[in-house]
Amino acid sequence: MASRSSRDVLLRGLWVLGQGIREQPWLFTIGVTGSVLFGLLTIGSAYVVGAIVGELVVPSVESGRVDVGLLALGAAVLIAVSVVKVVGIFGRRLGAGFMQFRLQASYRRRVTRRYLELPMSWHQRHPTGTLLSNANSDVEATWFPVAPLPFAVGTVVMLVAAIGALFATDWVLALVGLAVFPALFALNVVYSRRMAPRQVRAQRLRAEVSGIAHESFDGALVVKTMGREAQETVRFAARAAELRDALISVGRLRGFFDPLLETLPSLGTLAVLLVGTVRLSQGAVTVADLVSVAFLFTVLAFPVRAIGWVLAELPRSVAGWDRVRHVLTATGEMPYGETEPPATSAPANLVFEDVWFGYRPSADDPAAPDEAAPAAAVATSTRGAGAAPVLRAVSFTVPAGRTVALVGPTGSGKSTIAALAARLVDPTEGTVRLDGIDLRELTAEALARTVSLVAQVPFVFDDTVRANVNLDRAGLTDETAWSALRLAEADGFVAALADGLDTMVGERGTTLSGGQRQRLTLARAVAGQPRLLILDDATSAVDPRVEAAILGGLRAAEVATSILVVAYRRATIALADEVIFLDQGRVVDHGTHHDLLARCPGYADLVTAYEQAEAERERHRADPSAAAGTNGTGSPLPAEVVA
């Protein structure tokens, strides 16, 4: 079983290298040409040294006279051979280096492009640290053997030529070479088999350590406020210790085999000298022949190790390739259509037609194929077996230029509707239409130009305010940025910043408050003048008066946009032209805020609870000692409100 596994690793590793060669044939050819040139001249230099010793040094010692002309000729030949060898080394390293780095850069781009093509549901099932490892260390590991590959191929050519030269010199000495070279190859194969499982485990642990580190850094606020520094340190240290032990195991095995790989050619040289002395005494070879063969075995020691380098790195390459390939072949992408709607600045009309959406468990874990996949959720038909329904037959309309509020308890499907409207996911049944066109038929450019989503959790890039608002979009200027900031009620605090639009906001906007980050992301959304603006609880961290001003500005006549807003505050809900009341994934009722208050008890209870919760929060801000989580009379608030 182990033999079959090792053979499989070898064959798959060679296939991966073949894939690299097919993608970069010219660079591989340059590297191999330089390596072959170096190898042939290495053999040539051995025979040049043998000729100099046999035809110049020995006669000079015997006669006591030195032929300066022959000595100069020998030195010139050695220098010429060395210069051409340097050219071969340069070509080999240039070709191998460019090939390796180009492949790594190409596959990093492919992995990143694939990340961007895959839906949010796929990303939510995979830790960010693992995804970073896929794009970085896994890609690097995949193409690491490319660096010594041309050297190894050239070494194979050199070995064949060396054996031919040995037979041309003396068949007995050639048999010594035939005994040493297969032994070297066999030792390399054993080395590769022992190394394979160690390299696979080390590569998996690299991803796990990266994932834990990223999670701890990303959750630094939680770690510190909850006093979890020691526990997170222990968790990271435990996995880092596993990685350390795995790498030590790799190093220990390498430390055992490397001396053996060094020793075999030396033993071959010793065997050649012993056998060659006997053959010299028999007159079968000359001094020049013996010196050439002995020198050849000496200089072959280093190039032959290139084969071992490639074989030793194949297991790691295969492990990296498996992880990269599973990202590149991951399914679930949502292809865009080819419909480009007529250019217009009029508000969009959004229609949900009998939309169903649900989740089911999935064992797919393409980012880490060598590990047991965790339970994950992917979209499926809510009417299929094992499905977890989120939305059931949802139908409603956001008329052009109108504001529609989504209201409902936690888990009722509000954020899912927002994601469907922005086409972060597709419905499993039913249709979402924009101006009568199925969202799935729109081009990516048309969708991005028409629809803008401001999510619950604001994301701010580690860049300037200007860059965060404009995002290098064509046609957006400083005037556009200030206009968007005014609309989002963010112009005041931005103007007060030290460098205004040029102020660096830090990673994820750490220099800004939560409300400021929300307003900045809202400004980013409206800067592109979308025809449909989706606000998924996007103003929860701002003051109610500021929120009212923002929504009032968005509804102004000069702002040509339709608005779909996930709302909790009564004042916000009251601003909507229509309210959609959701519960357990269904549209329970719809109408104006006042109509629903009068005829829908569930809606009235929920909105009243929201209002009580908001009043409690305001009281708590004024008096931090006031009890939280009650309705002001000591009675607890409903669970969905507290949540």
PDB file of N, CA, C and O in Angstrom, residues 31 45 75 82 198 202-203 236 285 288 317 321 335 352 377 392 401 411 414 470 472 523 563 618 628 632:
ATOM      1  N   GLY A  31      16.358  26.554 -19.902  1.00  0.00           N
ATOM      2  CA  GLY A  31      16.974  25.982 -18.708  1.00  0.00           C
ATOM      3  C   GLY A  31      17.622  24.644 -18.978  1.00  0.00           C
ATOM      4  O   GLY A  31      18.742  24.378 -18.525  1.00  0.00           O
ATOM      5  N   SER A  45      35.392  18.457 -19.198  1.00  0.00           N
ATOM      6  CA  SER A  45      36.454  18.976 -18.334  1.00  0.00           C
ATOM      7  C   SER A  45      37.183  17.848 -17.623  1.00  0.00           C
ATOM      8  O   SER A  45      38.401  17.942 -17.379  1.00  0.00           O
ATOM      9  N   ALA A  75      46.025  25.150 -20.046  1.00  0.00           N
ATOM     10  CA  ALA A  75      45.334  26.168 -19.238  1.00  0.00           C
ATOM     11  C   ALA A  75      44.269  26.880 -20.063  1.00  0.00           C
ATOM     12  O   ALA A  75      43.150  27.149 -19.575  1.00  0.00           O
ATOM     13  N   SER A  82      35.611  26.193 -18.895  1.00  0.00           N
ATOM     14  CA  SER A  82      34.979  26.807 -17.720  1.00  0.00           C
ATOM     15  C   SER A  82      34.072  27.962 -18.113  1.00  0.00           C
ATOM     16  O   SER A  82      32.979  28.133 -17.551  1.00  0.00           O
ATOM     17  N   ARG A 198       5.411  13.187   5.202  1.00  0.00           N
ATOM     18  CA  ARG A 198       5.879  14.280   6.061  1.00  0.00           C
ATOM     19  C   ARG A 198       5.619  15.631   5.402  1.00  0.00           C
ATOM     20  O   ARG A 198       5.193  16.584   6.057  1.00  0.00           O
ATOM     21  N   ALA A 202       3.087  18.600   6.715  1.00  0.00           N
ATOM     22  CA  ALA A 202       3.639  19.931   6.975  1.00  0.00           C
ATOM     23  C   ALA A 202       2.883  21.001   6.185  1.00  0.00           C
ATOM     24  O   ALA A 202       2.597  22.079   6.700  1.00  0.00           O
ATOM     25  N   GLN A 203       2.519  20.688   4.931  1.00  0.00           N
ATOM     26  CA  GLN A 203       1.799  21.657   4.115  1.00  0.00           C
ATOM     27  C   GLN A 203       0.409  21.916   4.679  1.00  0.00           C
ATOM     28  O   GLN A 203      -0.074  23.058   4.687  1.00  0.00           O
ATOM     29  N   PHE A 236      -2.675  28.878  19.387  1.00  0.00           N
ATOM     30  CA  PHE A 236      -1.728  29.062  18.289  1.00  0.00           C
ATOM     31  C   PHE A 236      -0.438  28.289  18.541  1.00  0.00           C
ATOM     32  O   PHE A 236       0.117  27.655  17.636  1.00  0.00           O
ATOM     33  N   VAL A 285      44.369   0.497 -19.073  1.00  0.00           N
ATOM     34  CA  VAL A 285      44.074   1.927 -19.128  1.00  0.00           C
ATOM     35  C   VAL A 285      45.361   2.700 -18.911  1.00  0.00           C
ATOM     36  O   VAL A 285      46.363   2.152 -18.398  1.00  0.00           O
ATOM     37  N   ALA A 288      46.061   8.879 -17.846  1.00  0.00           N
ATOM     38  CA  ALA A 288      45.087   9.897 -18.249  1.00  0.00           C
ATOM     39  C   ALA A 288      43.665   9.355 -18.127  1.00  0.00           C
ATOM     40  O   ALA A 288      42.752  10.050 -17.644  1.00  0.00           O
ATOM     41  N   SER A 317       5.019  19.246  -3.558  1.00  0.00           N
ATOM     42  CA  SER A 317       4.424  19.819  -4.760  1.00  0.00           C
ATOM     43  C   SER A 317       3.037  19.234  -5.004  1.00  0.00           C
ATOM     44  O   SER A 317       2.089  19.964  -5.316  1.00  0.00           O
ATOM     45  N   TRP A 321      -0.420  21.197  -5.005  1.00  0.00           N
ATOM     46  CA  TRP A 321      -1.239  21.164  -6.221  1.00  0.00           C
ATOM     47  C   TRP A 321      -2.657  20.714  -5.913  1.00  0.00           C
ATOM     48  O   TRP A 321      -3.617  21.256  -6.469  1.00  0.00           O
ATOM     49  N   PRO A 335     -22.371  32.294 -13.278  1.00  0.00           N
ATOM     50  CA  PRO A 335     -22.006  32.976 -14.531  1.00  0.00           C
ATOM     51  C   PRO A 335     -22.949  34.130 -14.821  1.00  0.00           C
ATOM     52  O   PRO A 335     -24.158  34.050 -14.559  1.00  0.00           O
ATOM     53  N   PHE A 352     -39.524  40.533  -7.046  1.00  0.00           N
ATOM     54  CA  PHE A 352     -39.319  39.149  -6.612  1.00  0.00           C
ATOM     55  C   PHE A 352     -40.565  38.356  -7.022  1.00  0.00           C
ATOM     56  O   PHE A 352     -41.690  38.711  -6.642  1.00  0.00           O
ATOM     57  N   ALA A 377     -22.878  24.936   4.164  1.00  0.00           N
ATOM     58  CA  ALA A 377     -24.195  25.182   3.593  1.00  0.00           C
ATOM     59  C   ALA A 377     -24.066  25.695   2.186  1.00  0.00           C
ATOM     60  O   ALA A 377     -23.269  26.568   1.906  1.00  0.00           O
ATOM     61  N   ARG A 392     -39.618  31.254   1.404  1.00  0.00           N
ATOM     62  CA  ARG A 392     -40.673  30.416   0.823  1.00  0.00           C
ATOM     63  C   ARG A 392     -41.631  31.298   0.003  1.00  0.00           C
ATOM     64  O   ARG A 392     -42.334  32.133   0.556  1.00  0.00           O
ATOM     65  N   GLY A 401     -38.106  54.375  -7.959  1.00  0.00           N
ATOM     66  CA  GLY A 401     -38.085  55.614  -7.196  1.00  0.00           C
ATOM     67  C   GLY A 401     -38.714  55.533  -5.823  1.00  0.00           C
ATOM     68  O   GLY A 401     -38.796  56.549  -5.129  1.00  0.00           O
ATOM     69  N   GLY A 411     -33.785  36.019  11.714  1.00  0.00           N
ATOM     70  CA  GLY A 411     -33.911  34.755  11.003  1.00  0.00           C
ATOM     71  C   GLY A 411     -35.083  34.687  10.059  1.00  0.00           C
ATOM     72  O   GLY A 411     -35.388  33.616   9.519  1.00  0.00           O
ATOM     73  N   LYS A 414     -34.454  38.506   5.948  1.00  0.00           N
ATOM     74  CA  LYS A 414     -34.250  39.867   5.433  1.00  0.00           C
ATOM     75  C   LYS A 414     -32.903  39.995   4.714  1.00  0.00           C
ATOM     76  O   LYS A 414     -32.844  40.507   3.590  1.00  0.00           O
ATOM     77  N   ASN A 470     -14.216  56.515  -3.839  1.00  0.00           N
ATOM     78  CA  ASN A 470     -14.215  56.465  -5.301  1.00  0.00           C
ATOM     79  C   ASN A 470     -13.828  55.101  -5.871  1.00  0.00           C
ATOM     80  O   ASN A 470     -14.239  54.752  -6.982  1.00  0.00           O
ATOM     81  N   ASP A 472     -11.324  54.112  -7.375  1.00  0.00           N
ATOM     82  CA  ASP A 472     -10.712  54.227  -8.702  1.00  0.00           C
ATOM     83  C   ASP A 472     -11.710  54.019  -9.842  1.00  0.00           C
ATOM     84  O   ASP A 472     -11.333  53.605 -10.937  1.00  0.00           O
ATOM     85  N   ALA A 523     -21.418  56.220   1.602  1.00  0.00           N
ATOM     86  CA  ALA A 523     -20.954  57.202   0.609  1.00  0.00           C
ATOM     87  C   ALA A 523     -20.339  56.493  -0.595  1.00  0.00           C
ATOM     88  O   ALA A 523     -20.535  56.909  -1.746  1.00  0.00           O
ATOM     89  N   ILE A 563     -34.905  52.314  -3.314  1.00  0.00           N
ATOM     90  CA  ILE A 563     -34.233  51.892  -2.084  1.00  0.00           C
ATOM     91  C   ILE A 563     -34.956  50.696  -1.479  1.00  0.00           C
ATOM     92  O   ILE A 563     -36.180  50.719  -1.309  1.00  0.00           O
ATOM     93  N   GLU A 618     -31.169  54.261  24.589  1.00  0.00           N
ATOM     94  CA  GLU A 618     -30.972  55.687  24.825  1.00  0.00           C
ATOM     95  C   GLU A 618     -30.873  55.977  26.318  1.00  0.00           C
ATOM     96  O   GLU A 618     -30.049  56.779  26.763  1.00  0.00           O
ATOM     97  N   ALA A 628     -30.123  46.855  31.468  1.00  0.00           N
ATOM     98  CA  ALA A 628     -30.243  46.605  30.039  1.00  0.00           C
ATOM     99  C   ALA A 628     -31.023  45.330  29.820  1.00  0.00           C
ATOM    100  O   ALA A 628     -31.032  44.436  30.642  1.00  0.00           O
ATOM    101  N   GLY A 632     -37.997  48.694  30.456  1.00  0.00           N
ATOM    102  CA  GLY A 632     -38.126  49.895  31.259  1.00  0.00           C
ATOM    103  C   GLY A 632     -38.988  49.682  32.473  1.00  0.00           C
ATOM    104  O   GLY A 632     -39.012  50.508  33.375  1.00  0.00           O
TER     105      GLY A 632
END
